[in-house]
mmCIF file of C-alpha atoms in Angstrom:
data_model
loop_
_atom_site.group_PDB
_atom_site.id
_atom_site.type_symbol
_atom_site.label_atom_id
_atom_site.label_comp_id
_atom_site.label_asym_id
_atom_site.label_seq_id
_atom_site.Cartn_x
_atom_site.Cartn_y
_atom_site.Cartn_z
ATOM 1 C CA MET A 115 -4.380 4.401 -16.101
ATOM 2 C CA ALA A 116 -4.606 1.393 -14.027
ATOM 3 C CA VAL A 117 -1.416 0.129 -12.440
ATOM 4 C CA ASP A 118 -0.743 -2.963 -14.071
ATOM 5 C CA SER A 119 1.744 -4.194 -12.468
ATOM 6 C CA ASP A 120 3.020 -4.278 -8.233
ATOM 7 C CA THR A 121 4.642 -2.147 -7.057
ATOM 8 C CA ALA A 122 6.685 -2.093 -3.896
ATOM 9 C CA LEU A 123 4.929 1.038 -1.586
ATOM 10 C CA THR A 124 6.491 2.404 1.290
ATOM 11 C CA GLY A 125 6.033 5.100 3.460
ATOM 12 C CA THR A 126 4.854 6.852 7.512
ATOM 13 C CA ILE A 127 1.605 6.408 8.594
ATOM 14 C CA GLU A 128 1.573 9.560 10.720
ATOM 15 C CA ASP A 129 -0.821 11.058 13.077
ATOM 16 C CA PHE A 130 -3.501 13.329 11.988
ATOM 17 C CA GLN A 131 -2.880 15.796 14.860
ATOM 18 C CA SER A 132 1.186 15.840 15.683
ATOM 19 C CA GLY A 133 2.531 14.183 12.760
ATOM 20 C CA ASP A 134 4.665 11.687 15.005
ATOM 21 C CA GLY A 135 4.757 7.646 13.860
ATOM 22 C CA VAL A 136 2.246 5.290 14.316
ATOM 23 C CA GLY A 137 3.837 1.756 15.288
ATOM 24 C CA ASN A 138 1.989 -1.365 15.343
ATOM 25 C CA ALA A 139 -0.552 0.062 12.743
ATOM 26 C CA THR A 140 -2.123 -2.547 10.694
ATOM 27 C CA VAL A 141 -2.880 -0.423 6.974
ATOM 28 C CA THR A 142 -4.664 -2.549 4.295
ATOM 29 C CA ALA A 143 -5.249 -1.077 0.744
ATOM 30 C CA PHE A 144 -7.945 -1.790 -1.218
ATOM 31 C CA PRO A 145 -8.935 -1.061 -4.930
ATOM 32 C CA GLY A 146 -11.244 2.173 -5.389
ATOM 33 C CA ILE A 147 -14.325 2.217 -2.526
ATOM 34 C CA MET A 148 -14.452 -1.212 -1.544
ATOM 35 C CA LEU A 149 -13.201 -0.480 1.919
ATOM 36 C CA SER A 150 -14.089 -4.506 2.665
ATOM 37 C CA GLY A 151 -10.881 -4.682 -0.267
ATOM 38 C CA ASN A 152 -7.193 -6.305 0.194
ATOM 39 C CA SER A 153 -4.356 -5.306 -2.445
ATOM 40 C CA GLY A 154 -1.748 -5.611 0.156
ATOM 41 C CA THR A 155 -1.358 -5.270 3.650
ATOM 42 C CA ALA A 156 1.862 -4.315 6.485
ATOM 43 C CA THR A 157 1.975 -3.491 9.818
ATOM 44 C CA SER A 158 4.160 -0.570 10.774
ATOM 45 C CA SER A 159 7.617 -0.207 12.710
ATOM 46 C CA ASN A 160 6.877 0.290 16.022
ATOM 47 C CA VAL A 161 10.745 0.857 16.848
ATOM 48 C CA ALA A 162 11.970 4.762 18.163
ATOM 49 C CA MET A 163 14.056 5.211 14.796
ATOM 50 C CA THR A 164 11.718 4.154 12.410
ATOM 51 C CA ARG A 165 8.123 4.229 14.371
ATOM 52 C CA GLY A 166 5.225 4.235 11.681
ATOM 53 C CA ASP A 167 7.696 3.068 8.689
ATOM 54 C CA TYR A 168 5.627 0.823 6.366
ATOM 55 C CA SER A 169 6.254 -1.423 3.380
ATOM 56 C CA MET A 170 3.535 -3.162 1.468
ATOM 57 C CA ASN A 171 3.324 -5.371 -2.089
ATOM 58 C CA LEU A 172 0.334 -3.660 -3.627
ATOM 59 C CA THR A 173 -1.734 -5.970 -6.298
ATOM 60 C CA MET A 174 -2.103 -4.949 -10.006
ATOM 61 C CA LEU A 175 -5.307 -2.630 -9.660
ATOM 62 C CA THR A 176 -8.079 -4.781 -12.728
ATOM 63 C CA ALA A 177 -10.224 -2.215 -14.953
ATOM 64 C CA PRO A 178 -11.646 -0.145 -14.847
ATOM 65 C CA GLU A 179 -10.218 0.962 -11.728
ATOM 66 C CA LYS A 180 -7.873 3.490 -11.021
ATOM 67 C CA ARG A 181 -7.049 4.445 -7.832
ATOM 68 C CA PHE A 182 -6.342 2.287 -5.051
ATOM 69 C CA GLY A 183 -7.659 3.487 -0.861
ATOM 70 C CA PHE A 184 -5.752 2.701 2.317
ATOM 71 C CA LYS A 185 -7.299 1.556 5.538
ATOM 72 C CA ILE A 186 -5.602 2.596 8.906
ATOM 73 C CA GLU A 187 -6.296 -0.112 12.148
ATOM 74 C CA ALA A 188 -4.047 0.721 15.395
ATOM 75 C CA ALA A 189 -4.701 0.901 19.380
ATOM 76 C CA GLY A 190 -6.039 4.442 20.942
ATOM 77 C CA TYR A 191 -6.731 5.243 17.150
ATOM 78 C CA LEU A 192 -10.502 5.413 15.287
ATOM 79 C CA LYS A 193 -10.729 3.735 11.714
ATOM 80 C CA THR A 194 -9.230 5.879 9.428
ATOM 81 C CA TYR A 195 -9.495 5.473 5.588
ATOM 82 C CA LEU A 196 -8.210 7.611 3.263
ATOM 83 C CA LEU A 197 -9.470 7.396 -0.722
ATOM 84 C CA ASN A 198 -8.838 8.387 -4.396
ATOM 85 C CA GLN A 199 -5.032 7.575 -3.985
ATOM 86 C CA TYR A 200 -3.140 8.311 -7.327
ATOM 87 C CA LEU A 201 -0.267 5.593 -7.833
ATOM 88 C CA ASN A 202 1.921 6.122 -11.267
ATOM 89 C CA PRO A 203 1.789 3.106 -12.845
ATOM 90 C CA ALA A 204 5.351 3.813 -14.558
ATOM 91 C CA ASN A 205 6.764 3.483 -11.700
ATOM 92 C CA ALA A 206 7.964 0.372 -9.489
ATOM 93 C CA THR A 207 8.835 1.656 -6.363
ATOM 94 C CA GLN A 208 6.498 4.502 -4.800
ATOM 95 C CA ASN A 209 6.288 6.274 -1.426
ATOM 96 C CA ARG A 210 2.552 7.419 0.309
ATOM 97 C CA ASN A 211 2.563 8.901 3.382
ATOM 98 C CA ILE A 212 -0.823 8.474 5.414
ATOM 99 C CA SER A 213 -2.641 9.988 8.956
ATOM 100 C CA ALA A 214 -4.532 7.996 11.412
ATOM 101 C CA VAL A 215 -6.471 10.380 13.232
ATOM 102 C CA SER A 216 -6.591 8.929 17.214
ATOM 103 C CA GLU A 217 -9.249 8.802 19.672
ATOM 104 C CA SER A 218 -8.486 11.687 21.314
ATOM 105 C CA THR A 219 -8.360 13.592 18.629
ATOM 106 C CA ALA A 220 -11.708 12.380 17.436
ATOM 107 C CA ASN A 221 -13.125 13.151 20.477
ATOM 108 C CA ALA A 222 -11.586 17.285 20.284
ATOM 109 C CA LEU A 223 -12.054 18.090 17.476
ATOM 110 C CA PRO A 224 -15.972 17.945 17.220
ATOM 111 C CA ALA A 225 -15.904 20.259 20.916
ATOM 112 C CA PHE A 226 -14.476 23.009 18.947
ATOM 113 C CA VAL A 227 -17.968 23.221 17.380
ATOM 114 C CA GLY A 228 -19.500 22.165 19.849
ATOM 115 C CA VAL A 229 -20.850 19.260 18.847
ATOM 116 C CA THR A 230 -20.504 16.069 20.983
ATOM 117 C CA ARG A 231 -18.918 13.141 20.164
ATOM 118 C CA ASP A 232 -21.091 10.074 18.317
ATOM 119 C CA ASN A 233 -20.065 7.413 17.676
ATOM 120 C CA ALA A 234 -22.706 5.654 15.829
ATOM 121 C CA LYS A 235 -22.239 8.345 13.550
ATOM 122 C CA GLY A 236 -19.466 8.474 10.647
ATOM 123 C CA VAL A 237 -17.489 11.705 9.351
ATOM 124 C CA LEU A 238 -16.740 12.504 6.372
ATOM 125 C CA ALA A 239 -13.218 14.474 5.759
ATOM 126 C CA GLY A 240 -10.254 16.232 3.205
ATOM 127 C CA ALA A 241 -9.098 18.897 1.637
ATOM 128 C CA LEU A 242 -9.559 20.487 -1.703
ATOM 129 C CA ARG A 243 -6.041 21.312 -4.398
ATOM 130 C CA ASP A 244 -6.119 22.197 -7.440
ATOM 131 C CA CYS A 245 -3.749 20.547 -10.550
ATOM 132 C CA ALA A 246 -0.961 22.731 -9.206
ATOM 133 C CA GLY A 247 -1.281 20.348 -5.291
ATOM 134 C CA ARG A 248 -2.235 24.082 -3.874
ATOM 135 C CA GLU A 249 -4.723 24.451 -1.293
ATOM 136 C CA VAL A 250 -8.057 25.689 -2.826
ATOM 137 C CA SER A 251 -10.150 28.204 -0.505
ATOM 138 C CA ASN A 252 -14.049 29.829 -0.862
ATOM 139 C CA ALA A 253 -15.027 26.889 -0.968
ATOM 140 C CA VAL A 254 -17.801 24.471 -0.076
ATOM 141 C CA ALA A 255 -18.334 20.756 0.518
ATOM 142 C CA THR A 256 -21.072 18.543 1.411
ATOM 143 C CA VAL A 257 -22.599 14.955 1.140
ATOM 144 C CA SER A 258 -25.154 14.126 -0.750
ATOM 145 C CA SER A 259 -27.063 11.306 -1.788
ATOM 146 C CA THR A 260 -26.710 11.538 -5.256
ATOM 147 C CA ALA A 261 -24.533 12.373 -7.613
ATOM 148 C CA GLY A 262 -24.048 15.688 -9.194
ATOM 149 C CA ALA A 263 -26.531 17.326 -7.349
ATOM 150 C CA VAL A 264 -27.131 18.804 -3.464
ATOM 151 C CA ALA A 265 -29.161 15.957 -2.211
ATOM 152 C CA HIS A 266 -27.778 16.220 1.421
ATOM 153 C CA LEU A 267 -27.818 13.616 3.688
ATOM 154 C CA PRO A 268 -29.347 13.611 7.151
ATOM 155 C CA GLY A 269 -27.784 14.603 10.185
ATOM 156 C CA ALA A 270 -24.516 15.863 7.598
ATOM 157 C CA THR A 271 -22.743 18.973 9.340
ATOM 158 C CA THR A 272 -19.628 20.749 7.519
ATOM 159 C CA PHE A 273 -16.966 22.472 9.061
ATOM 160 C CA TYR A 274 -13.971 23.841 8.376
ATOM 161 C CA PHE A 275 -10.652 25.136 9.418
ATOM 162 C CA SER A 276 -8.456 27.544 10.628
ATOM 163 C CA ALA A 277 -5.692 27.499 8.955
ATOM 164 C CA GLY A 278 -3.581 27.947 12.030
ATOM 165 C CA SER A 279 -0.038 26.715 12.655
ATOM 166 C CA SER A 280 -2.204 24.207 14.650
ATOM 167 C CA SER A 281 -4.927 24.165 11.822
ATOM 168 C CA LEU A 282 -8.473 23.172 14.199
ATOM 169 C CA PRO A 283 -11.938 23.188 12.844
ATOM 170 C CA VAL A 284 -14.190 26.530 13.526
ATOM 171 C CA ARG A 285 -17.364 27.709 13.570
ATOM 172 C CA HIS A 286 -19.582 28.878 11.237
ATOM 173 C CA SER A 287 -19.081 32.286 12.341
ATOM 174 C CA GLN A 288 -15.648 32.157 12.521
ATOM 175 C CA SER A 289 -15.069 30.251 9.023
ATOM 176 C CA PRO A 290 -18.175 29.826 6.686
ATOM 177 C CA THR A 291 -16.040 28.768 4.127
ATOM 178 C CA MET A 292 -12.314 26.857 3.003
ATOM 179 C CA ASN A 293 -9.965 28.217 4.385
ATOM 180 C CA LYS A 294 -6.553 29.186 2.716
ATOM 181 C CA ASP A 295 -5.254 25.286 3.775
ATOM 182 C CA GLY A 296 -8.500 23.978 2.196
ATOM 183 C CA LEU A 297 -9.665 21.471 4.569
ATOM 184 C CA PHE A 298 -13.488 20.325 5.760
ATOM 185 C CA VAL A 299 -14.745 17.847 8.214
ATOM 186 C CA VAL A 300 -18.224 16.642 7.899
ATOM 187 C CA LEU A 301 -19.943 15.158 11.281
ATOM 188 C CA GLU A 302 -22.942 13.370 11.694
ATOM 189 C CA LEU A 303 -23.343 11.255 9.399
ATOM 190 C CA PRO A 304 -25.032 8.285 9.421
ATOM 191 C CA PRO A 305 -24.229 5.255 8.926
ATOM 192 C CA GLN A 306 -24.669 3.480 4.978
ATOM 193 C CA THR A 307 -23.151 1.358 2.619
ATOM 194 C CA ALA A 308 -24.621 2.881 -0.490
ATOM 195 C CA PRO A 309 -21.730 5.438 -1.921
ATOM 196 C CA ALA A 310 -22.700 9.213 -0.929
ATOM 197 C CA PHE A 311 -21.060 11.962 -2.426
ATOM 198 C CA ILE A 312 -18.593 13.756 -0.588
ATOM 199 C CA GLN A 313 -19.326 17.130 -2.748
ATOM 200 C CA ILE A 314 -17.028 20.705 -2.765
ATOM 201 C CA TRP A 315 -18.915 23.785 -4.726
ATOM 202 C CA GLY A 316 -17.773 27.375 -5.752
ATOM 203 C CA PHE A 317 -17.237 29.893 -8.009
ATOM 204 C CA ARG A 318 -15.172 29.542 -11.462
ATOM 205 C CA SER A 319 -15.098 32.624 -12.314
ATOM 206 C CA GLN A 320 -15.730 36.557 -11.259
ATOM 207 C CA ALA A 321 -18.584 36.680 -13.392
ATOM 208 C CA ASP A 322 -20.218 33.135 -11.832
ATOM 209 C CA LEU A 323 -19.201 35.317 -7.922
ATOM 210 C CA THR A 324 -21.241 38.484 -9.136
ATOM 211 C CA ALA A 325 -23.764 35.827 -10.553
ATOM 212 C CA GLY A 326 -24.219 33.654 -7.108
ATOM 213 C CA THR A 327 -23.931 30.829 -9.679
ATOM 214 C CA LEU A 328 -21.907 27.796 -7.578
ATOM 215 C CA SER A 329 -20.858 25.143 -9.447
ATOM 216 C CA LEU A 330 -19.062 21.763 -9.000
ATOM 217 C CA LEU A 331 -15.519 21.466 -8.144
ATOM 218 C CA SER A 332 -14.845 18.083 -7.190
ATOM 219 C CA GLU A 333 -16.760 14.713 -6.157
ATOM 220 C CA LEU A 334 -15.744 11.898 -4.904
ATOM 221 C CA PRO A 335 -17.893 8.655 -3.599
ATOM 222 C CA SER A 336 -17.317 7.268 -0.632
ATOM 223 C CA PRO A 337 -19.080 4.545 2.099
ATOM 224 C CA VAL A 338 -19.875 6.067 5.254
ATOM 225 C CA GLU A 339 -18.742 3.371 7.868
ATOM 226 C CA ALA A 340 -19.930 4.155 11.832
ATOM 227 C CA ASN A 341 -16.948 5.135 14.189
ATOM 228 C CA ALA A 342 -14.803 5.697 11.084
ATOM 229 C CA VAL A 343 -12.979 8.890 10.010
ATOM 230 C CA ILE A 344 -13.609 8.091 6.077
ATOM 231 C CA THR A 345 -10.682 11.002 3.987
ATOM 232 C CA GLY A 346 -10.313 11.456 0.704
ATOM 233 C CA SER A 347 -8.081 13.677 -1.968
ATOM 234 C CA PHE A 348 -9.760 16.025 -4.138
ATOM 235 C CA GLU A 349 -9.051 17.028 -7.097
ATOM 236 C CA PRO A 350 -10.758 19.888 -9.422
ATOM 237 C CA LYS A 351 -13.579 17.918 -11.823
ATOM 238 C CA ARG A 352 -12.702 17.887 -15.742
ATOM 239 C CA MET A 353 -14.972 19.783 -17.598
#
């Protein structure tokens, strides 16, 4: 079901690493993965007590679109996108917090895995959660040029996170698959306007694990933009 009326949306723009509110950030909603679209916009508060808080009016979605995306822009931050956000059409007022990635974090995180960030390349990231909202571990993520099949984009390299008190990306020798926080990041992606497909693969059963049969657990189409981070909400595919 699409959102069939305008929605009053509030929330907080938060720093991805620290969780602190980000003031004077511009947040723009858009339908689906139309990064240049505009379904509503707001500027976050820069007052100490309410820093990062925002309020906007979201324009209704038109069929067949069912999900919103959000773009965050702020001084000292990379342009950060959040895709695949479902808002209940029955609720006229809703709340959604959104994280933004600072330039310092964007430079530091790749360094943990021995990569130097290339401003001409893009980053895709996210976390897989099951139907109950719990993080999923022991899956692998990739970015493909083809829906439903593995066709790795050139240069794409996936890393997973430590799942510690301050979760950070780690080398493959430390975590070759998703950790208990379900987080992953794909670095060094060449920009493209045609959708790439962020895919998560894993074992659906003990029998599949024994046989070594991987299944596509989740997939999300996404453009790739230079010097930007595109994140998304990943849910299990309906079988």
